[in-house]
Amino acid sequence: MARGTARASLSHLKSSLTIAGGGLAGLSLAVALRSRGVPVTVLEAGFYPRHRVCGEFISGVSIETLDFLGIADLFHDAKQQRSLCWSEGGHIIHRDKLTEAALGISRYQLDDRLQQRLLELGGTLITRHRARPSPAEGHVWAAGRKARQGRWIGLKAHVRGLDLSADLEMHSGSNGYAGLAGVEDGWVNVCGLFQLDRSLDAKASALLPAYLDAGGNVHLADRLRHCQWREGSFSAVAGFELGRQQAMPGILGIGDAESMIPPFTGNGMSMAFQAAETACMPLVSWSAGEMSWLQAANEVRTALAKRFQKRLAASMLFHKVLFNDAGRSVLQALSSADLLPFRPMLSLVR
Ligand SMILES: Cc1cc2nc3c(=O)[nH]c(=O)nc-3n(C[C@H](O)[C@H](O)[C@H](O)COP(=O)(O)OP(=O)(O)OC[C@H]3O[C@@H](n4cnc5c(N)ncnc54)[C@H](O)[C@@H]3O)c2cc1C
């Protein structure tokens, strides 16, 4: 009792943080800060639960990171994904096994679990609230990819009745790529990133098979058309650019708001958690008055750049190869000669 009172009175002495964006980076940072006694408010433009455009394949995050954030138990029933099969234009070019299992869980479930954890810890969450970027002390911008005139469209849906040949099926084609992986309750998440094509004659969920057809993945498109589609799960997002996002002066950004790794690597979610881990302790120190805001924000920026620079550069390069006819021919040739350096490529983006 006495200890609880002391902790409560100490927390009054701490400066509070406001995080704009309640996605993976914002919510996991908020949970980590709350469990260290920091007063936190998250402002989220949307609501929970909701389906989001995402491959829902979490690869490369360690148990230590999830433990540090205080969220490891939220993955207790996540699917453990190990085998993968990569096809190009409908032809298998590589099969492999991941040395560390990836986690399969829908964003519908994961984001909802994270927001519940934040509330359990006494954090404040305001949904349907669109925040503006602020350079003020104590403000963190975790509002995801920056909306702009981008060349990409992301599409996703949950389907049933699609037999997978591996835990993760990756399909690249002339206009983009799609990943298929299991999530909860027997649903398979199908998620693709394509070059925006306004000439396609399809609307809403029919867009997903239409983009696959247009990229040469006709067989997959056909498989999809014969599946049961989960109601409400189709989602689309367009108008963004990959890589480093335009920096806003004085703003402390984390997650996709800071840089967006091309989704083929399946690592953006891991990076969101790792960014939260990186940002946590400097922000705890600022909150306790041990560091100025400028010092804490600069420490976070430097550490994020150091942690992510190499994998962002490597993944932007792979992305270019995948969106280039010559690049894809080289990949196919390497694969036919059994020389595709898949594991070294993977290690560069982890
Ligand atoms: C097609 C596609 C497939 C992907 N597949 C994978 C994959 O398989 N594996 C993987 O690891 N990563 C994948 N990613 C990347 C992954 O989704 C992101 O890297 C990850 O969601 C980043 O988390 P975040 O918290 O930074 O952003 P988000 O999860 O996007 O969260 C940002 C939040 O901010 C809110 N918001 C936006 N504007 C405001 C505002 N003004 N005020 C308040 N709130 C606001 C949004 O509603 C959202 O909830 C994929 C991305 C795409 C586009």
mmCIF file of C-alpha atoms and ligand atoms in Angstrom:
data_model
loop_
_atom_site.group_PDB
_atom_site.id
_atom_site.type_symbol
_atom_site.label_atom_id
_atom_site.label_comp_id
_atom_site.label_asym_id
_atom_site.label_seq_id
_atom_site.Cartn_x
_atom_site.Cartn_y
_atom_site.Cartn_z
ATOM 1 C CA MET A 1 0.000 0.000 0.000
ATOM 2 C CA ALA A 2 2.731 2.435 1.077
ATOM 3 C CA ARG A 3 4.803 1.455 -1.973
ATOM 4 C CA GLY A 4 1.799 2.023 -4.278
ATOM 5 C CA THR A 5 1.220 5.485 -2.813
ATOM 6 C CA ALA A 6 4.871 6.391 -3.206
ATOM 7 C CA ARG A 7 4.844 5.236 -6.846
ATOM 8 C CA ALA A 8 1.633 7.184 -7.525
ATOM 9 C CA SER A 9 3.022 10.374 -6.010
ATOM 10 C CA LEU A 10 6.303 9.970 -7.923
ATOM 11 C CA SER A 11 4.437 9.606 -11.192
ATOM 12 C CA HIS A 12 2.940 13.077 -10.580
ATOM 13 C CA LEU A 13 6.457 14.473 -10.786
ATOM 14 C CA LYS A 14 7.003 13.019 -14.222
ATOM 15 C CA SER A 15 6.377 14.976 -17.406
ATOM 16 C CA SER A 16 3.776 13.398 -19.626
ATOM 17 C CA LEU A 17 4.134 12.289 -23.236
ATOM 18 C CA THR A 18 1.632 12.620 -26.057
ATOM 19 C CA ILE A 19 1.936 10.136 -28.897
ATOM 20 C CA ALA A 20 0.096 10.838 -32.150
ATOM 21 C CA GLY A 21 -0.769 7.544 -33.855
ATOM 22 C CA GLY A 22 -1.961 4.377 -32.167
ATOM 23 C CA GLY A 23 -0.478 1.817 -34.550
ATOM 24 C CA LEU A 24 2.280 -0.613 -33.599
ATOM 25 C CA ALA A 25 5.008 1.953 -32.945
ATOM 26 C CA GLY A 26 2.809 4.377 -30.988
ATOM 27 C CA LEU A 27 0.963 1.788 -28.898
ATOM 28 C CA SER A 28 4.015 -0.313 -28.065
ATOM 29 C CA LEU A 29 5.980 2.776 -27.057
ATOM 30 C CA ALA A 30 3.048 3.937 -24.935
ATOM 31 C CA VAL A 31 2.813 0.532 -23.208
ATOM 32 C CA ALA A 32 6.578 0.482 -22.521
ATOM 33 C CA LEU A 33 6.464 4.014 -21.086
ATOM 34 C CA ARG A 34 3.402 3.322 -18.946
ATOM 35 C CA SER A 35 4.994 0.226 -17.466
ATOM 36 C CA ARG A 36 7.870 2.498 -16.392
ATOM 37 C CA GLY A 37 5.469 4.912 -14.701
ATOM 38 C CA VAL A 38 5.423 7.614 -17.400
ATOM 39 C CA PRO A 39 2.067 9.380 -17.934
ATOM 40 C CA VAL A 40 1.081 8.819 -21.600
ATOM 41 C CA THR A 41 -1.727 9.885 -23.915
ATOM 42 C CA VAL A 42 -2.167 8.322 -27.357
ATOM 43 C CA LEU A 43 -4.188 10.195 -29.976
ATOM 44 C CA GLU A 44 -5.472 7.867 -32.692
ATOM 45 C CA ALA A 45 -7.291 8.990 -35.841
ATOM 46 C CA GLY A 46 -9.071 5.642 -36.226
ATOM 47 C CA PHE A 47 -10.651 3.120 -33.849
ATOM 48 C CA TYR A 48 -10.206 -0.489 -32.683
ATOM 49 C CA PRO A 49 -10.535 -3.180 -33.783
ATOM 50 C CA ARG A 50 -10.131 -2.598 -37.502
ATOM 51 C CA HIS A 51 -8.556 -4.336 -40.456
ATOM 52 C CA ARG A 52 -5.409 -2.686 -41.820
ATOM 53 C CA VAL A 53 -3.406 -3.118 -45.012
ATOM 54 C CA CYS A 54 -0.504 -5.231 -43.801
ATOM 55 C CA GLY A 55 1.072 -8.595 -44.621
ATOM 56 C CA GLU A 56 0.599 -9.538 -40.930
ATOM 57 C CA PHE A 57 3.855 -11.474 -41.080
ATOM 58 C CA ILE A 58 6.187 -10.367 -38.294
ATOM 59 C CA SER A 59 9.717 -11.407 -38.988
ATOM 60 C CA GLY A 60 12.956 -10.506 -37.256
ATOM 61 C CA VAL A 61 11.752 -9.139 -33.910
ATOM 62 C CA SER A 62 13.348 -10.758 -30.876
ATOM 63 C CA ILE A 63 11.605 -11.974 -27.756
ATOM 64 C CA GLU A 64 13.893 -9.602 -25.811
ATOM 65 C CA THR A 65 12.421 -6.606 -27.653
ATOM 66 C CA LEU A 66 8.841 -7.766 -27.067
ATOM 67 C CA ASP A 67 9.652 -8.455 -23.380
ATOM 68 C CA PHE A 68 11.273 -5.050 -22.970
ATOM 69 C CA LEU A 69 8.109 -3.447 -24.346
ATOM 70 C CA GLY A 70 5.954 -5.597 -22.048
ATOM 71 C CA ILE A 71 3.929 -7.098 -24.902
ATOM 72 C CA ALA A 72 5.449 -10.569 -25.508
ATOM 73 C CA ASP A 73 2.437 -12.357 -24.000
ATOM 74 C CA LEU A 74 0.116 -10.730 -26.552
ATOM 75 C CA PHE A 75 1.585 -13.097 -29.158
ATOM 76 C CA HIS A 76 0.917 -16.312 -27.176
ATOM 77 C CA ASP A 77 -1.385 -17.716 -29.861
ATOM 78 C CA ALA A 78 0.292 -16.177 -32.914
ATOM 79 C CA LYS A 79 1.071 -18.607 -35.706
ATOM 80 C CA GLN A 80 4.702 -19.678 -35.956
ATOM 81 C CA GLN A 81 5.655 -19.326 -39.623
ATOM 82 C CA ARG A 82 8.813 -21.058 -40.847
ATOM 83 C CA SER A 83 8.534 -22.369 -44.394
ATOM 84 C CA LEU A 84 8.354 -20.052 -47.365
ATOM 85 C CA CYS A 85 7.851 -20.397 -51.063
ATOM 86 C CA TRP A 86 8.659 -17.585 -53.486
ATOM 87 C CA SER A 87 7.121 -17.609 -56.972
ATOM 88 C CA GLU A 88 7.804 -15.244 -59.822
ATOM 89 C CA GLY A 89 5.045 -14.886 -62.417
ATOM 90 C CA GLY A 90 3.528 -18.173 -61.203
ATOM 91 C CA HIS A 91 6.794 -20.202 -61.264
ATOM 92 C CA ILE A 92 8.421 -21.264 -58.010
ATOM 93 C CA ILE A 93 11.898 -19.785 -57.794
ATOM 94 C CA HIS A 94 12.815 -20.531 -54.208
ATOM 95 C CA ARG A 95 11.771 -22.602 -51.219
ATOM 96 C CA ASP A 96 13.335 -22.133 -47.805
ATOM 97 C CA LYS A 97 12.912 -22.293 -44.052
ATOM 98 C CA LEU A 98 13.436 -19.362 -41.731
ATOM 99 C CA THR A 99 15.880 -20.038 -38.909
ATOM 100 C CA GLU A 100 13.705 -17.957 -36.543
ATOM 101 C CA ALA A 101 9.943 -18.420 -36.878
ATOM 102 C CA ALA A 102 7.957 -15.368 -37.957
ATOM 103 C CA LEU A 103 4.728 -14.521 -36.118
ATOM 104 C CA GLY A 104 1.333 -14.564 -37.804
ATOM 105 C CA ILE A 105 -1.415 -12.479 -36.217
ATOM 106 C CA SER A 106 -3.904 -10.071 -37.773
ATOM 107 C CA ARG A 107 -3.646 -6.346 -37.175
ATOM 108 C CA TYR A 108 -7.341 -6.528 -36.276
ATOM 109 C CA GLN A 109 -6.360 -8.580 -33.248
ATOM 110 C CA LEU A 110 -2.892 -7.225 -32.489
ATOM 111 C CA ASP A 111 -3.679 -3.495 -32.457
ATOM 112 C CA ASP A 112 -6.728 -4.220 -30.327
ATOM 113 C CA ARG A 113 -4.680 -6.200 -27.804
ATOM 114 C CA LEU A 114 -2.095 -3.420 -27.624
ATOM 115 C CA GLN A 115 -4.674 -0.719 -26.942
ATOM 116 C CA GLN A 116 -6.265 -2.884 -24.245
ATOM 117 C CA ARG A 117 -2.847 -3.356 -22.612
ATOM 118 C CA LEU A 118 -2.298 0.397 -22.627
ATOM 119 C CA LEU A 119 -5.645 1.001 -20.929
ATOM 120 C CA GLU A 120 -4.943 -1.732 -18.333
ATOM 121 C CA LEU A 121 -1.726 0.102 -17.465
ATOM 122 C CA GLY A 122 -3.566 3.371 -16.920
ATOM 123 C CA GLY A 123 -2.632 5.071 -20.203
ATOM 124 C CA THR A 124 -5.018 7.470 -21.895
ATOM 125 C CA LEU A 125 -6.232 6.698 -25.398
ATOM 126 C CA ILE A 126 -8.330 9.091 -27.457
ATOM 127 C CA THR A 127 -9.649 7.510 -30.646
ATOM 128 C CA ARG A 128 -11.149 9.225 -33.717
ATOM 129 C CA HIS A 129 -8.851 12.128 -32.997
ATOM 130 C CA ARG A 130 -6.648 13.415 -35.838
ATOM 131 C CA ALA A 131 -3.584 15.079 -34.335
ATOM 132 C CA ARG A 132 -1.253 17.547 -36.029
ATOM 133 C CA PRO A 133 2.517 17.183 -35.951
ATOM 134 C CA SER A 134 3.899 19.248 -33.098
ATOM 135 C CA PRO A 135 7.493 20.167 -32.267
ATOM 136 C CA ALA A 136 6.451 20.789 -28.645
ATOM 137 C CA GLU A 137 8.289 19.008 -25.851
ATOM 138 C CA GLY A 138 6.853 15.601 -25.003
ATOM 139 C CA HIS A 139 5.248 15.029 -28.439
ATOM 140 C CA VAL A 140 6.050 11.929 -30.465
ATOM 141 C CA TRP A 141 4.812 11.503 -34.039
ATOM 142 C CA ALA A 142 3.924 7.851 -34.723
ATOM 143 C CA ALA A 143 1.176 8.482 -37.280
ATOM 144 C CA GLY A 144 2.508 6.093 -39.914
ATOM 145 C CA ARG A 145 3.444 6.654 -43.547
ATOM 146 C CA LYS A 146 3.144 10.174 -44.844
ATOM 147 C CA ALA A 147 0.258 10.749 -47.241
ATOM 148 C CA ARG A 148 1.457 12.167 -50.534
ATOM 149 C CA GLN A 149 1.232 11.596 -54.264
ATOM 150 C CA GLY A 150 2.752 8.129 -54.178
ATOM 151 C CA ARG A 151 3.090 5.455 -56.853
ATOM 152 C CA TRP A 152 1.910 2.528 -54.761
ATOM 153 C CA ILE A 153 -1.295 0.836 -53.785
ATOM 154 C CA GLY A 154 -1.510 -1.681 -50.945
ATOM 155 C CA LEU A 155 -4.423 -4.153 -50.914
ATOM 156 C CA LYS A 156 -5.327 -6.829 -48.423
ATOM 157 C CA ALA A 157 -8.082 -9.277 -47.451
ATOM 158 C CA HIS A 158 -8.563 -12.372 -45.327
ATOM 159 C CA VAL A 159 -9.734 -15.443 -47.198
ATOM 160 C CA ARG A 160 -10.519 -19.090 -46.461
ATOM 161 C CA GLY A 161 -10.271 -22.149 -48.659
ATOM 162 C CA LEU A 162 -6.855 -21.342 -50.043
ATOM 163 C CA ASP A 163 -4.392 -24.177 -49.529
ATOM 164 C CA LEU A 164 -0.921 -22.761 -49.001
ATOM 165 C CA SER A 165 2.177 -24.595 -50.203
ATOM 166 C CA ALA A 166 4.227 -23.016 -47.361
ATOM 167 C CA ASP A 167 3.606 -20.928 -44.224
ATOM 168 C CA LEU A 168 4.416 -17.888 -46.338
ATOM 169 C CA GLU A 169 3.795 -17.761 -50.078
ATOM 170 C CA MET A 170 5.395 -14.790 -51.796
ATOM 171 C CA HIS A 171 4.376 -13.983 -55.358
ATOM 172 C CA SER A 172 6.229 -11.390 -57.361
ATOM 173 C CA GLY A 173 5.055 -10.168 -60.732
ATOM 174 C CA SER A 174 5.653 -7.393 -63.240
ATOM 175 C CA ASN A 175 3.593 -4.841 -61.272
ATOM 176 C CA GLY A 176 4.368 -5.741 -57.658
ATOM 177 C CA TYR A 177 4.171 -8.529 -55.170
ATOM 178 C CA ALA A 178 1.793 -10.262 -52.781
ATOM 179 C CA GLY A 179 2.302 -12.313 -49.653
ATOM 180 C CA LEU A 180 -0.036 -14.998 -48.301
ATOM 181 C CA ALA A 181 0.236 -16.159 -44.698
ATOM 182 C CA GLY A 182 -2.076 -17.654 -42.101
ATOM 183 C CA VAL A 183 -3.501 -15.629 -39.239
ATOM 184 C CA GLU A 184 -6.101 -16.609 -36.631
ATOM 185 C CA ASP A 185 -9.177 -18.828 -37.037
ATOM 186 C CA GLY A 186 -8.067 -20.465 -40.275
ATOM 187 C CA TRP A 187 -7.985 -17.215 -42.241
ATOM 188 C CA VAL A 188 -5.216 -16.522 -44.715
ATOM 189 C CA ASN A 189 -4.108 -12.940 -45.106
ATOM 190 C CA VAL A 190 -3.482 -11.953 -48.722
ATOM 191 C CA CYS A 191 -1.679 -8.661 -49.017
ATOM 192 C CA GLY A 192 -0.070 -7.023 -52.015
ATOM 193 C CA LEU A 193 1.866 -3.932 -52.940
ATOM 194 C CA PHE A 194 1.435 -2.860 -56.551
ATOM 195 C CA GLN A 195 2.258 0.013 -58.844
ATOM 196 C CA LEU A 196 -0.879 2.114 -59.002
ATOM 197 C CA ASP A 197 -2.724 1.394 -62.270
ATOM 198 C CA ARG A 198 -5.817 3.488 -62.893
ATOM 199 C CA SER A 199 -6.587 1.624 -66.124
ATOM 200 C CA LEU A 200 -7.711 -1.543 -64.293
ATOM 201 C CA ASP A 201 -11.409 -2.200 -64.658
ATOM 202 C CA ALA A 202 -12.178 -3.409 -61.114
ATOM 203 C CA LYS A 203 -13.492 -1.994 -57.885
ATOM 204 C CA ALA A 204 -13.192 -2.771 -54.165
ATOM 205 C CA SER A 205 -12.150 -6.352 -53.362
ATOM 206 C CA ALA A 206 -12.066 -7.298 -57.082
ATOM 207 C CA LEU A 207 -9.005 -5.043 -57.304
ATOM 208 C CA LEU A 208 -6.807 -7.612 -55.562
ATOM 209 C CA PRO A 209 -7.212 -10.395 -58.188
ATOM 210 C CA ALA A 210 -7.216 -7.736 -60.938
ATOM 211 C CA TYR A 211 -3.775 -6.447 -59.895
ATOM 212 C CA LEU A 212 -2.483 -10.027 -59.613
ATOM 213 C CA ASP A 213 -3.778 -10.830 -63.120
ATOM 214 C CA ALA A 214 -2.181 -7.694 -64.526
ATOM 215 C CA GLY A 215 1.186 -8.649 -63.019
ATOM 216 C CA GLY A 216 1.154 -12.164 -64.491
ATOM 217 C CA ASN A 217 -0.012 -13.978 -61.361
ATOM 218 C CA VAL A 218 -3.093 -15.321 -63.127
ATOM 219 C CA HIS A 219 -3.225 -18.631 -61.283
ATOM 220 C CA LEU A 220 -3.149 -16.954 -57.858
ATOM 221 C CA ALA A 221 -5.822 -14.482 -58.973
ATOM 222 C CA ASP A 222 -7.988 -17.405 -59.969
ATOM 223 C CA ARG A 223 -7.417 -19.191 -56.655
ATOM 224 C CA LEU A 224 -8.481 -16.027 -54.851
ATOM 225 C CA ARG A 225 -11.684 -15.622 -56.835
ATOM 226 C CA HIS A 226 -12.808 -19.052 -55.623
ATOM 227 C CA CYS A 227 -12.214 -18.370 -51.917
ATOM 228 C CA GLN A 228 -14.453 -17.319 -49.077
ATOM 229 C CA TRP A 229 -13.619 -13.684 -48.241
ATOM 230 C CA ARG A 230 -13.846 -12.479 -44.632
ATOM 231 C CA GLU A 231 -16.462 -9.778 -44.367
ATOM 232 C CA GLY A 232 -15.041 -6.324 -43.743
ATOM 233 C CA SER A 233 -11.424 -7.449 -44.127
ATOM 234 C CA PHE A 234 -10.738 -5.985 -47.564
ATOM 235 C CA SER A 235 -8.704 -2.803 -47.145
ATOM 236 C CA ALA A 236 -6.742 -0.578 -49.495
ATOM 237 C CA VAL A 237 -4.239 2.200 -49.079
ATOM 238 C CA ALA A 238 -2.641 4.406 -51.725
ATOM 239 C CA GLY A 239 -0.637 7.590 -51.887
ATOM 240 C CA PHE A 240 2.622 6.930 -50.055
ATOM 241 C CA GLU A 241 6.294 6.593 -50.822
ATOM 242 C CA LEU A 242 8.720 4.044 -49.428
ATOM 243 C CA GLY A 243 11.989 4.769 -47.637
ATOM 244 C CA ARG A 244 12.797 7.747 -45.414
ATOM 245 C CA GLN A 245 9.769 9.972 -44.941
ATOM 246 C CA GLN A 246 10.107 13.726 -45.395
ATOM 247 C CA ALA A 247 11.532 15.021 -42.135
ATOM 248 C CA MET A 248 9.447 17.696 -40.405
ATOM 249 C CA PRO A 249 11.584 20.232 -38.540
ATOM 250 C CA GLY A 250 11.677 19.605 -34.808
ATOM 251 C CA ILE A 251 9.342 16.598 -34.932
ATOM 252 C CA LEU A 252 10.337 13.365 -33.228
ATOM 253 C CA GLY A 253 9.023 10.597 -35.502
ATOM 254 C CA ILE A 254 9.120 6.831 -34.988
ATOM 255 C CA GLY A 255 7.912 3.844 -37.030
ATOM 256 C CA ASP A 256 6.680 4.363 -40.600
ATOM 257 C CA ALA A 257 6.372 8.083 -39.836
ATOM 258 C CA GLU A 258 10.175 8.142 -39.764
ATOM 259 C CA SER A 259 10.988 5.608 -42.485
ATOM 260 C CA MET A 260 9.015 2.959 -44.311
ATOM 261 C CA ILE A 261 10.839 -0.188 -45.344
ATOM 262 C CA PRO A 262 9.525 -1.860 -48.549
ATOM 263 C CA PRO A 263 7.025 -4.501 -47.368
ATOM 264 C CA PHE A 264 8.611 -7.427 -49.268
ATOM 265 C CA THR A 265 11.076 -7.769 -46.385
ATOM 266 C CA GLY A 266 8.220 -8.353 -43.934
ATOM 267 C CA ASN A 267 10.042 -6.220 -41.416
ATOM 268 C CA GLY A 268 8.123 -2.941 -41.007
ATOM 269 C CA MET A 269 6.211 -4.209 -37.975
ATOM 270 C CA SER A 270 9.415 -5.457 -36.338
ATOM 271 C CA MET A 271 10.941 -2.051 -37.001
ATOM 272 C CA ALA A 272 7.949 -0.365 -35.361
ATOM 273 C CA PHE A 273 8.577 -2.422 -32.194
ATOM 274 C CA GLN A 274 12.317 -1.866 -32.359
ATOM 275 C CA ALA A 275 11.809 1.878 -32.826
ATOM 276 C CA ALA A 276 9.632 1.918 -29.702
ATOM 277 C CA GLU A 277 12.332 0.006 -27.822
ATOM 278 C CA THR A 278 15.003 2.465 -29.015
ATOM 279 C CA ALA A 279 12.940 5.527 -28.081
ATOM 280 C CA CYS A 280 11.774 4.330 -24.677
ATOM 281 C CA MET A 281 14.661 4.989 -22.274
ATOM 282 C CA PRO A 282 15.642 8.485 -23.500
ATOM 283 C CA LEU A 283 11.959 9.448 -23.168
ATOM 284 C CA VAL A 284 11.786 7.950 -19.670
ATOM 285 C CA SER A 285 14.841 10.059 -18.743
ATOM 286 C CA TRP A 286 13.246 13.191 -20.199
ATOM 287 C CA SER A 287 10.033 12.486 -18.317
ATOM 288 C CA ALA A 288 11.982 12.159 -15.047
ATOM 289 C CA GLY A 289 13.746 15.488 -15.694
ATOM 290 C CA GLU A 290 17.157 13.851 -16.201
ATOM 291 C CA MET A 291 17.551 15.047 -19.794
ATOM 292 C CA SER A 292 16.320 17.991 -21.851
ATOM 293 C CA TRP A 293 13.803 17.328 -24.636
ATOM 294 C CA LEU A 294 16.375 18.291 -27.245
ATOM 295 C CA GLN A 295 18.895 15.816 -25.820
ATOM 296 C CA ALA A 296 16.352 12.998 -25.592
ATOM 297 C CA ALA A 297 14.960 13.614 -29.105
ATOM 298 C CA ASN A 298 18.438 13.773 -30.635
ATOM 299 C CA GLU A 299 19.478 10.617 -28.838
ATOM 300 C CA VAL A 300 16.452 8.802 -30.246
ATOM 301 C CA ARG A 301 17.017 10.109 -33.802
ATOM 302 C CA THR A 302 20.679 9.093 -33.793
ATOM 303 C CA ALA A 303 19.945 5.640 -32.406
ATOM 304 C CA LEU A 304 17.135 5.039 -34.940
ATOM 305 C CA ALA A 305 19.366 6.040 -37.857
ATOM 306 C CA LYS A 306 22.124 3.732 -36.611
ATOM 307 C CA ARG A 307 19.782 0.811 -36.061
ATOM 308 C CA PHE A 308 17.916 0.986 -39.388
ATOM 309 C CA GLN A 309 20.235 2.605 -41.949
ATOM 310 C CA LYS A 310 21.725 -0.595 -43.378
ATOM 311 C CA ARG A 311 18.525 -2.571 -43.706
ATOM 312 C CA LEU A 312 16.650 0.352 -45.269
ATOM 313 C CA ALA A 313 19.340 0.788 -47.919
ATOM 314 C CA ALA A 314 19.450 -2.956 -48.667
ATOM 315 C CA SER A 315 15.690 -3.329 -48.874
ATOM 316 C CA MET A 316 15.287 -0.287 -51.151
ATOM 317 C CA LEU A 317 17.806 -1.945 -53.475
ATOM 318 C CA PHE A 318 15.985 -5.315 -53.457
ATOM 319 C CA HIS A 319 12.744 -3.491 -54.050
ATOM 320 C CA LYS A 320 14.206 -1.828 -57.168
ATOM 321 C CA VAL A 321 15.398 -5.187 -58.467
ATOM 322 C CA LEU A 322 11.960 -6.701 -57.960
ATOM 323 C CA PHE A 323 10.280 -3.877 -59.858
ATOM 324 C CA ASN A 324 12.602 -4.169 -62.812
ATOM 325 C CA ASP A 325 12.234 -6.719 -65.649
ATOM 326 C CA ALA A 326 15.984 -7.213 -65.953
ATOM 327 C CA GLY A 327 16.326 -7.572 -62.168
ATOM 328 C CA ARG A 328 13.630 -10.233 -62.027
ATOM 329 C CA SER A 329 15.235 -12.127 -64.932
ATOM 330 C CA VAL A 330 18.507 -12.165 -63.008
ATOM 331 C CA LEU A 331 16.717 -13.519 -59.934
ATOM 332 C CA GLN A 332 15.123 -16.251 -62.041
ATOM 333 C CA ALA A 333 18.441 -17.155 -63.648
ATOM 334 C CA LEU A 334 20.153 -17.332 -60.250
ATOM 335 C CA SER A 335 17.358 -19.469 -58.924
ATOM 336 C CA SER A 336 17.487 -21.901 -61.895
ATOM 337 C CA ALA A 337 21.207 -22.281 -61.282
ATOM 338 C CA ASP A 338 20.457 -22.822 -57.596
ATOM 339 C CA LEU A 339 22.528 -19.746 -56.791
ATOM 340 C CA LEU A 340 19.914 -17.384 -55.339
ATOM 341 C CA PRO A 341 21.591 -16.011 -52.187
ATOM 342 C CA PHE A 342 18.331 -15.910 -50.245
ATOM 343 C CA ARG A 343 19.710 -16.178 -46.717
ATOM 344 C CA PRO A 344 22.467 -13.557 -47.168
ATOM 345 C CA MET A 345 19.813 -11.278 -48.718
ATOM 346 C CA LEU A 346 17.553 -11.878 -45.736
ATOM 347 C CA SER A 347 20.293 -11.191 -43.217
ATOM 348 C CA LEU A 348 20.921 -7.785 -44.838
ATOM 349 C CA VAL A 349 17.375 -6.677 -44.050
ATOM 350 C CA ARG A 350 17.281 -7.900 -40.435
HETATM 351 C C1 LIG B 1 1.118 -3.545 -48.467
HETATM 352 C C2 LIG B 1 1.876 -3.584 -47.181
HETATM 353 C C3 LIG B 1 2.216 -4.815 -46.624
HETATM 354 C C4 LIG B 1 2.957 -4.872 -45.440
HETATM 355 N N1 LIG B 1 3.280 -6.091 -44.942
HETATM 356 C C5 LIG B 1 4.048 -6.174 -43.833
HETATM 357 C C6 LIG B 1 4.416 -7.436 -43.302
HETATM 358 O O1 LIG B 1 4.008 -8.499 -43.762
HETATM 359 N N2 LIG B 1 5.241 -7.445 -42.226
HETATM 360 C C7 LIG B 1 5.709 -6.312 -41.650
HETATM 361 O O2 LIG B 1 6.472 -6.402 -40.684
HETATM 362 N N3 LIG B 1 5.325 -5.112 -42.108
HETATM 363 C C8 LIG B 1 4.505 -5.004 -43.183
HETATM 364 N N4 LIG B 1 4.128 -3.792 -43.650
HETATM 365 C C9 LIG B 1 4.589 -2.577 -42.946
HETATM 366 C C10 LIG B 1 3.844 -2.359 -41.644
HETATM 367 O O3 LIG B 1 2.460 -2.363 -41.848
HETATM 368 C C11 LIG B 1 4.249 -1.009 -41.059
HETATM 369 O O4 LIG B 1 5.652 -0.886 -41.126
HETATM 370 C C12 LIG B 1 3.809 -0.853 -39.606
HETATM 371 O O5 LIG B 1 2.413 -0.895 -39.543
HETATM 372 C C13 LIG B 1 4.323 0.461 -39.048
HETATM 373 O O6 LIG B 1 3.731 0.736 -37.816
HETATM 374 P P1 LIG B 1 3.449 2.249 -37.381
HETATM 375 O O7 LIG B 1 2.896 2.198 -36.019
HETATM 376 O O8 LIG B 1 4.639 3.081 -37.663
HETATM 377 O O9 LIG B 1 2.356 2.764 -38.402
HETATM 378 P P2 LIG B 1 0.832 2.296 -38.481
HETATM 379 O O10 LIG B 1 0.679 0.895 -38.060
HETATM 380 O O11 LIG B 1 0.395 2.677 -39.862
HETATM 381 O O12 LIG B 1 0.085 3.196 -37.415
HETATM 382 C C14 LIG B 1 -0.072 4.568 -37.598
HETATM 383 C C15 LIG B 1 -1.337 4.956 -36.856
HETATM 384 O O13 LIG B 1 -1.458 6.389 -36.850
HETATM 385 C C16 LIG B 1 -2.808 6.736 -37.073
HETATM 386 N N5 LIG B 1 -2.799 8.107 -37.604
HETATM 387 C C17 LIG B 1 -2.499 8.515 -38.856
HETATM 388 N N6 LIG B 1 -2.559 9.861 -38.926
HETATM 389 C C18 LIG B 1 -2.904 10.286 -37.687
HETATM 390 C C19 LIG B 1 -3.107 11.570 -37.115
HETATM 391 N N7 LIG B 1 -2.958 12.699 -37.847
HETATM 392 N N8 LIG B 1 -3.453 11.662 -35.815
HETATM 393 C C20 LIG B 1 -3.598 10.536 -35.068
HETATM 394 N N9 LIG B 1 -3.420 9.290 -35.558
HETATM 395 C C21 LIG B 1 -3.059 9.172 -36.844
HETATM 396 C C22 LIG B 1 -3.312 5.674 -38.032
HETATM 397 O O14 LIG B 1 -4.717 5.574 -37.975
HETATM 398 C C23 LIG B 1 -2.601 4.428 -37.511
HETATM 399 O O15 LIG B 1 -3.365 3.758 -36.537
HETATM 400 C C24 LIG B 1 3.346 -3.678 -44.790
HETATM 401 C C25 LIG B 1 2.970 -2.440 -45.329
HETATM 402 C C26 LIG B 1 2.235 -2.394 -46.501
HETATM 403 C C27 LIG B 1 1.832 -1.059 -47.080
#
